[in-house]
CSV table of C-alpha atoms in Angstrom, one decimal:
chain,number,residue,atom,x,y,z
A,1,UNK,CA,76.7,72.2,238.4
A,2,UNK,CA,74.6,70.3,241.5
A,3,UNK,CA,75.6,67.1,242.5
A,4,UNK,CA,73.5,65.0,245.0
A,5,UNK,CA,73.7,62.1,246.7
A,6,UNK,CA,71.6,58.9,247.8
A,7,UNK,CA,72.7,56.2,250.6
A,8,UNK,CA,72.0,52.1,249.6
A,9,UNK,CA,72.0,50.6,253.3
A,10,UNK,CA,71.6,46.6,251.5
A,11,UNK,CA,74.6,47.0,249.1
A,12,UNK,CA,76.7,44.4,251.3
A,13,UNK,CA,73.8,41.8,250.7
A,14,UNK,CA,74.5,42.6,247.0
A,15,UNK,CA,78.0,42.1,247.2
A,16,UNK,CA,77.8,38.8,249.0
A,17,UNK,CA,75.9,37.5,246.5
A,18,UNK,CA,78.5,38.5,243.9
A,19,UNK,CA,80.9,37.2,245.9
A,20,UNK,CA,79.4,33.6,245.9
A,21,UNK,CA,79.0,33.4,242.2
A,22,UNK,CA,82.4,34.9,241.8
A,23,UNK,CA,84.4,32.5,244.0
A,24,UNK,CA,82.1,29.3,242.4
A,25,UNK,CA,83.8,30.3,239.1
A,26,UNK,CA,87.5,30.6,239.8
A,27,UNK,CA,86.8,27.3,241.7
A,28,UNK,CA,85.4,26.5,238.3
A,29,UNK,CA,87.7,27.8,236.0
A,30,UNK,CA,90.8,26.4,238.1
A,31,UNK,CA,89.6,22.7,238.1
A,32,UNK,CA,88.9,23.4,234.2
A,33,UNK,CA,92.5,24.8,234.2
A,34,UNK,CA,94.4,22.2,235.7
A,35,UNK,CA,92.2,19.6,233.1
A,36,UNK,CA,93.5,21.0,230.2
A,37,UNK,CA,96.7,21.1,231.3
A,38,UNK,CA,97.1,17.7,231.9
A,39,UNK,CA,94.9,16.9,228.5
A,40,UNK,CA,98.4,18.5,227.2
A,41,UNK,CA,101.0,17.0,229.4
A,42,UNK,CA,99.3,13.8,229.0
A,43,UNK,CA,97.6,13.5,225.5
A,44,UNK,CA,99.3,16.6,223.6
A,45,UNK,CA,95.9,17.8,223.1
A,46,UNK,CA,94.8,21.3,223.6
A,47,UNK,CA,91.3,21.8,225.1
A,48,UNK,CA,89.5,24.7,225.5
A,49,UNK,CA,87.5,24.3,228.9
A,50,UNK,CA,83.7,26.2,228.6
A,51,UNK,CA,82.8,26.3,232.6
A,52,UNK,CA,79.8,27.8,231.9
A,53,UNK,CA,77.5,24.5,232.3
A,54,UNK,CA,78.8,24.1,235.6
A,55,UNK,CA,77.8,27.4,236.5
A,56,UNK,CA,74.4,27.7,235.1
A,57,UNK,CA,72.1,26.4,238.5
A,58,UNK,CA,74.5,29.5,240.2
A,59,UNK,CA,73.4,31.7,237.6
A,60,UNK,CA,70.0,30.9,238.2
A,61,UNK,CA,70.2,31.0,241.9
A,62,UNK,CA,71.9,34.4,241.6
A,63,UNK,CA,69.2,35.9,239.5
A,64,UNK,CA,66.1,34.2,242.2
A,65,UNK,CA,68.6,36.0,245.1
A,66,UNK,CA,68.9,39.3,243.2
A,67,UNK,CA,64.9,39.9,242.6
A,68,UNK,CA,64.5,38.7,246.7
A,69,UNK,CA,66.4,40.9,247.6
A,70,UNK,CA,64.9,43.7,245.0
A,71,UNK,CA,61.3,42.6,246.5
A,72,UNK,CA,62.4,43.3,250.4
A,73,UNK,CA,64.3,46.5,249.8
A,74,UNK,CA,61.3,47.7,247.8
A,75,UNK,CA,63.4,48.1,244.6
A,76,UNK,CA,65.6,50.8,246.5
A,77,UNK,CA,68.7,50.1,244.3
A,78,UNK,CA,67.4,49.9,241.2
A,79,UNK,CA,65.5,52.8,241.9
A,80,UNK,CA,68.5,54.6,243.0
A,81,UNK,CA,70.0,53.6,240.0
A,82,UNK,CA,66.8,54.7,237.5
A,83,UNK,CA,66.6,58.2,239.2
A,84,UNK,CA,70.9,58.7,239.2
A,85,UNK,CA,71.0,57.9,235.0
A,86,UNK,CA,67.6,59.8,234.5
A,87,UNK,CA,68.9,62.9,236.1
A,88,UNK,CA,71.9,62.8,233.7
A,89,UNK,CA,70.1,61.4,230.2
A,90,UNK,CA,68.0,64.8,231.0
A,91,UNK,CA,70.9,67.2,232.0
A,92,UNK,CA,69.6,68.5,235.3
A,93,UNK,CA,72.3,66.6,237.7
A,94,UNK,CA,75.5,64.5,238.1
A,95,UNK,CA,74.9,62.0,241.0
A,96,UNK,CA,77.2,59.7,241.4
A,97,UNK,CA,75.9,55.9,241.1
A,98,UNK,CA,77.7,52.4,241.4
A,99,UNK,CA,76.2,51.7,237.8
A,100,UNK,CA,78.4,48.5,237.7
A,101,UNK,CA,75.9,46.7,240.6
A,102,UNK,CA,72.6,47.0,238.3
A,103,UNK,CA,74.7,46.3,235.2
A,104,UNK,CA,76.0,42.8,237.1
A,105,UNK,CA,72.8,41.9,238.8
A,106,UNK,CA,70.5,42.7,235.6
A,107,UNK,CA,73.2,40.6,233.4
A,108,UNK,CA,72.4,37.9,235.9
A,109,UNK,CA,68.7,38.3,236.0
A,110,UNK,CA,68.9,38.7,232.2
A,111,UNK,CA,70.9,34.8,231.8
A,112,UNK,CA,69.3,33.3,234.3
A,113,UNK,CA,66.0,34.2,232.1
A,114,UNK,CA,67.7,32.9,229.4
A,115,UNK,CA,69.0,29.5,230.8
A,116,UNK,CA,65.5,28.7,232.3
A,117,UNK,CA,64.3,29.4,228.5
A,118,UNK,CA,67.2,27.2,227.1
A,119,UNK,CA,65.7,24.5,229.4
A,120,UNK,CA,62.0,24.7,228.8
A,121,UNK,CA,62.4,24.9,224.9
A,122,UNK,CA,65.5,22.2,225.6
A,123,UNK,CA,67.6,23.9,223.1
A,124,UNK,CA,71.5,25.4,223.9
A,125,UNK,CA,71.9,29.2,224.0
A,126,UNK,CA,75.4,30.4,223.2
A,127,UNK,CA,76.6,32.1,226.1
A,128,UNK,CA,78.8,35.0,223.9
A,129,UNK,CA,75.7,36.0,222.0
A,130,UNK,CA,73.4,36.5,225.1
A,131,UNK,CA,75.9,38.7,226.3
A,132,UNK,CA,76.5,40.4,223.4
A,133,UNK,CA,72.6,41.5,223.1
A,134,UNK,CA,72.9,42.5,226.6
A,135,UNK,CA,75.7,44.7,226.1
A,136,UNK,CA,75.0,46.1,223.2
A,137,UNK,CA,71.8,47.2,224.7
A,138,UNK,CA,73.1,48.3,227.6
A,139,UNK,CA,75.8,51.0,226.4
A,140,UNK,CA,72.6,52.1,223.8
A,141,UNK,CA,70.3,52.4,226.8
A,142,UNK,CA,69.9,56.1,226.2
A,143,UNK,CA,69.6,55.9,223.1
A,144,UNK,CA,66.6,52.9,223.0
A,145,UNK,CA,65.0,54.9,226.3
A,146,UNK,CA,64.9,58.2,224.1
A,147,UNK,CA,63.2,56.3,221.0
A,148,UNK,CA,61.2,54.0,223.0
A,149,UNK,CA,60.9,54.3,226.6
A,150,UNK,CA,58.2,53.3,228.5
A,151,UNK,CA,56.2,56.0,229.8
A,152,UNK,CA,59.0,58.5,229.0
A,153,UNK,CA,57.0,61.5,229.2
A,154,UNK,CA,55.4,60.6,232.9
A,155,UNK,CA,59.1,59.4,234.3
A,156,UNK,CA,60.5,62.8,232.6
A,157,UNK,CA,58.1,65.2,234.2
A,158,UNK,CA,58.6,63.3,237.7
A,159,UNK,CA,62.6,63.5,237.1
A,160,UNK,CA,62.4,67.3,236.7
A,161,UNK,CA,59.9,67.7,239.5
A,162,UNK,CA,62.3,65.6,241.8
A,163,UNK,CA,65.6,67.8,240.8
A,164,UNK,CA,63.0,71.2,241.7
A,165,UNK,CA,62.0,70.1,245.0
A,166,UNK,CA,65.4,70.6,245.9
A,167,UNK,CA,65.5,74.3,245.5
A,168,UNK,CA,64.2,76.7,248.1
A,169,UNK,CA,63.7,79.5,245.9
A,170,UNK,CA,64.8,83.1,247.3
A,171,UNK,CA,61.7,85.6,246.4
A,172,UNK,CA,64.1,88.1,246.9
A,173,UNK,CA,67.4,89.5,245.2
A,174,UNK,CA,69.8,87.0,246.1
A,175,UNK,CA,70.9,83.3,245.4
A,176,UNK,CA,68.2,80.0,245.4
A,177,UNK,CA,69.0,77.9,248.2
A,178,UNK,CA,69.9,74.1,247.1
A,179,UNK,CA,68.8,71.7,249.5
A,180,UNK,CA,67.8,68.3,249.8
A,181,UNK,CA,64.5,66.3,249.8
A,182,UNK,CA,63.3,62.7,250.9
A,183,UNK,CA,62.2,60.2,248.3
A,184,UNK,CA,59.7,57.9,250.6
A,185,UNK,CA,58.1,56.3,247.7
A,186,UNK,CA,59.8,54.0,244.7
A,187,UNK,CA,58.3,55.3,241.7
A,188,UNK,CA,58.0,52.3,239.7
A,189,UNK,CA,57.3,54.0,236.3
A,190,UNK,CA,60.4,55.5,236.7
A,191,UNK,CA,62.2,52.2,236.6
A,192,UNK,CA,60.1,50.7,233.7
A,193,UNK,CA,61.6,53.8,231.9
A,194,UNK,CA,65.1,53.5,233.0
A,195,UNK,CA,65.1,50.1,232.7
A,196,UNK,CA,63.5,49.9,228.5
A,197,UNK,CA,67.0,48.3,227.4
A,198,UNK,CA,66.9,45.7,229.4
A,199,UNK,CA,63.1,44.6,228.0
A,200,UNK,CA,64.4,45.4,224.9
A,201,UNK,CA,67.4,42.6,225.6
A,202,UNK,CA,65.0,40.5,226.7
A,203,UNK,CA,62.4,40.4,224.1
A,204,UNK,CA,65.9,40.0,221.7
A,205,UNK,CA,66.8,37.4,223.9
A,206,UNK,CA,63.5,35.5,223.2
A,207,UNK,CA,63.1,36.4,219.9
A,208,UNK,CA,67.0,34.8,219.6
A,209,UNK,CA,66.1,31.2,221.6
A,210,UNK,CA,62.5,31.2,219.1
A,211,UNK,CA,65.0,31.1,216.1
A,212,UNK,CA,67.5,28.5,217.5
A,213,UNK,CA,64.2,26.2,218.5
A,214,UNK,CA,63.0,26.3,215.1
A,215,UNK,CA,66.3,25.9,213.7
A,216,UNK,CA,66.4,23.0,215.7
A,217,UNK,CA,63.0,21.2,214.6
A,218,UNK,CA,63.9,21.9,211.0
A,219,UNK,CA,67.3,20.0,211.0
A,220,UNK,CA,65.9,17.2,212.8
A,221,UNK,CA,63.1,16.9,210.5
A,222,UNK,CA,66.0,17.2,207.2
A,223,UNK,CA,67.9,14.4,209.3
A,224,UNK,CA,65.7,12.2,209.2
């Protein structure tokens, strides 16, 4: 077995961003905290505290920081991460990927979305079943890109041309020599391909803040 490897120069400007959000929510959460514990002490009443609200401009901001930075670094990242889980769903390589940084940064893109819809259609998404669309398409991804991927054939046959161009093959009675290559170029149906779960989530997603909208209308309209 091969393993290669690929070099993401921007991941620091990825992890300040997570860093932000991250610290905005303990702040968050500890202020909720502290609430409910002296709802308790005070009033004997136990309250749940839901800091999501508070969080949701961050969320948005997050998701507007995340596709900048996609934009200037010409999708390198995502790229990296399309090529890395490509070469594995078609068993020609084991690269190793920090899959956690596009599952974080898509979850954010992917609620920040969904907020921004939430607001247009002024209706209240729950938070737990956004994320359970997104994860539920997420750990399927291979699945949903092997049924339904977009341009699955093309993003294949560049995949297994990619893997080839690393091998300098012999001509002669002896072993292929593995090398490595230089990928100038983001191949953008590569990513559409890779990335078919997360449209999927989205168009779920939608589909999801259509039926709450409607619900909605219809029990204002029984109301009154």
């Amino acid at each position: 077995m091969t393993t290669d490897i690929s070099k993401d120069s921007y991941a620091w400007v990825r992890m300040l961003l997570g860093m932000g959000i991250s610290i905005n929510l303990a702040l968050n959460g500890c202020v909720a905290l502290l609430v409910s514990a002296r709802l308790y002490a005070v009033h004997g009443a136990l309250w749940v505290p839901d800091v999501f609200p508070s969080v949701q401009f961050r969320v948005q901001l997050r998701a507007l920081l995340c596709v900048l930075v996609l934009v200037i670094t010409d999708w390198w990242h995502l790229f990296e991460y399309a090529l890395c889980t490509a070469d594995v769903r078609e068993g020609w390589t084991n690269t190793f990927v920090l899959a956690d940084i596009v599952r974080s940064d898509a979850l954010m893109v992917f609620l920040g979305l969904a907020i921004s819809l939430a607001q247009l259609l002024r209706i209240r998404l729950r938070l737990e079943v956004l994320v359970a669309i997104y994860l539920v398409c997420y750990y399927c991804s291979d699945v949903i890109i092997n049924r339904m991927g977009i341009a699955l054939e093309r993003s294949n046959a560049y995949v297994k041309a990619n893997y080839l161009a690393n091998i300098l093959l012999a001509h002669v009675d002896g072993m292929d020599l593995w090398t490595i290559h230089e990928n100038t170029e983001t191949n953008y149906t590569l990513l559409a391909t890779q990335m078919t779960w997360w449209v999927l989530a989205c168009a779920i997603g939608i589909a999801y803040a259509v039926v709450e909208k409607v619900s909605n209308m219809y029990d204002a309209k029984t109301r009154t």
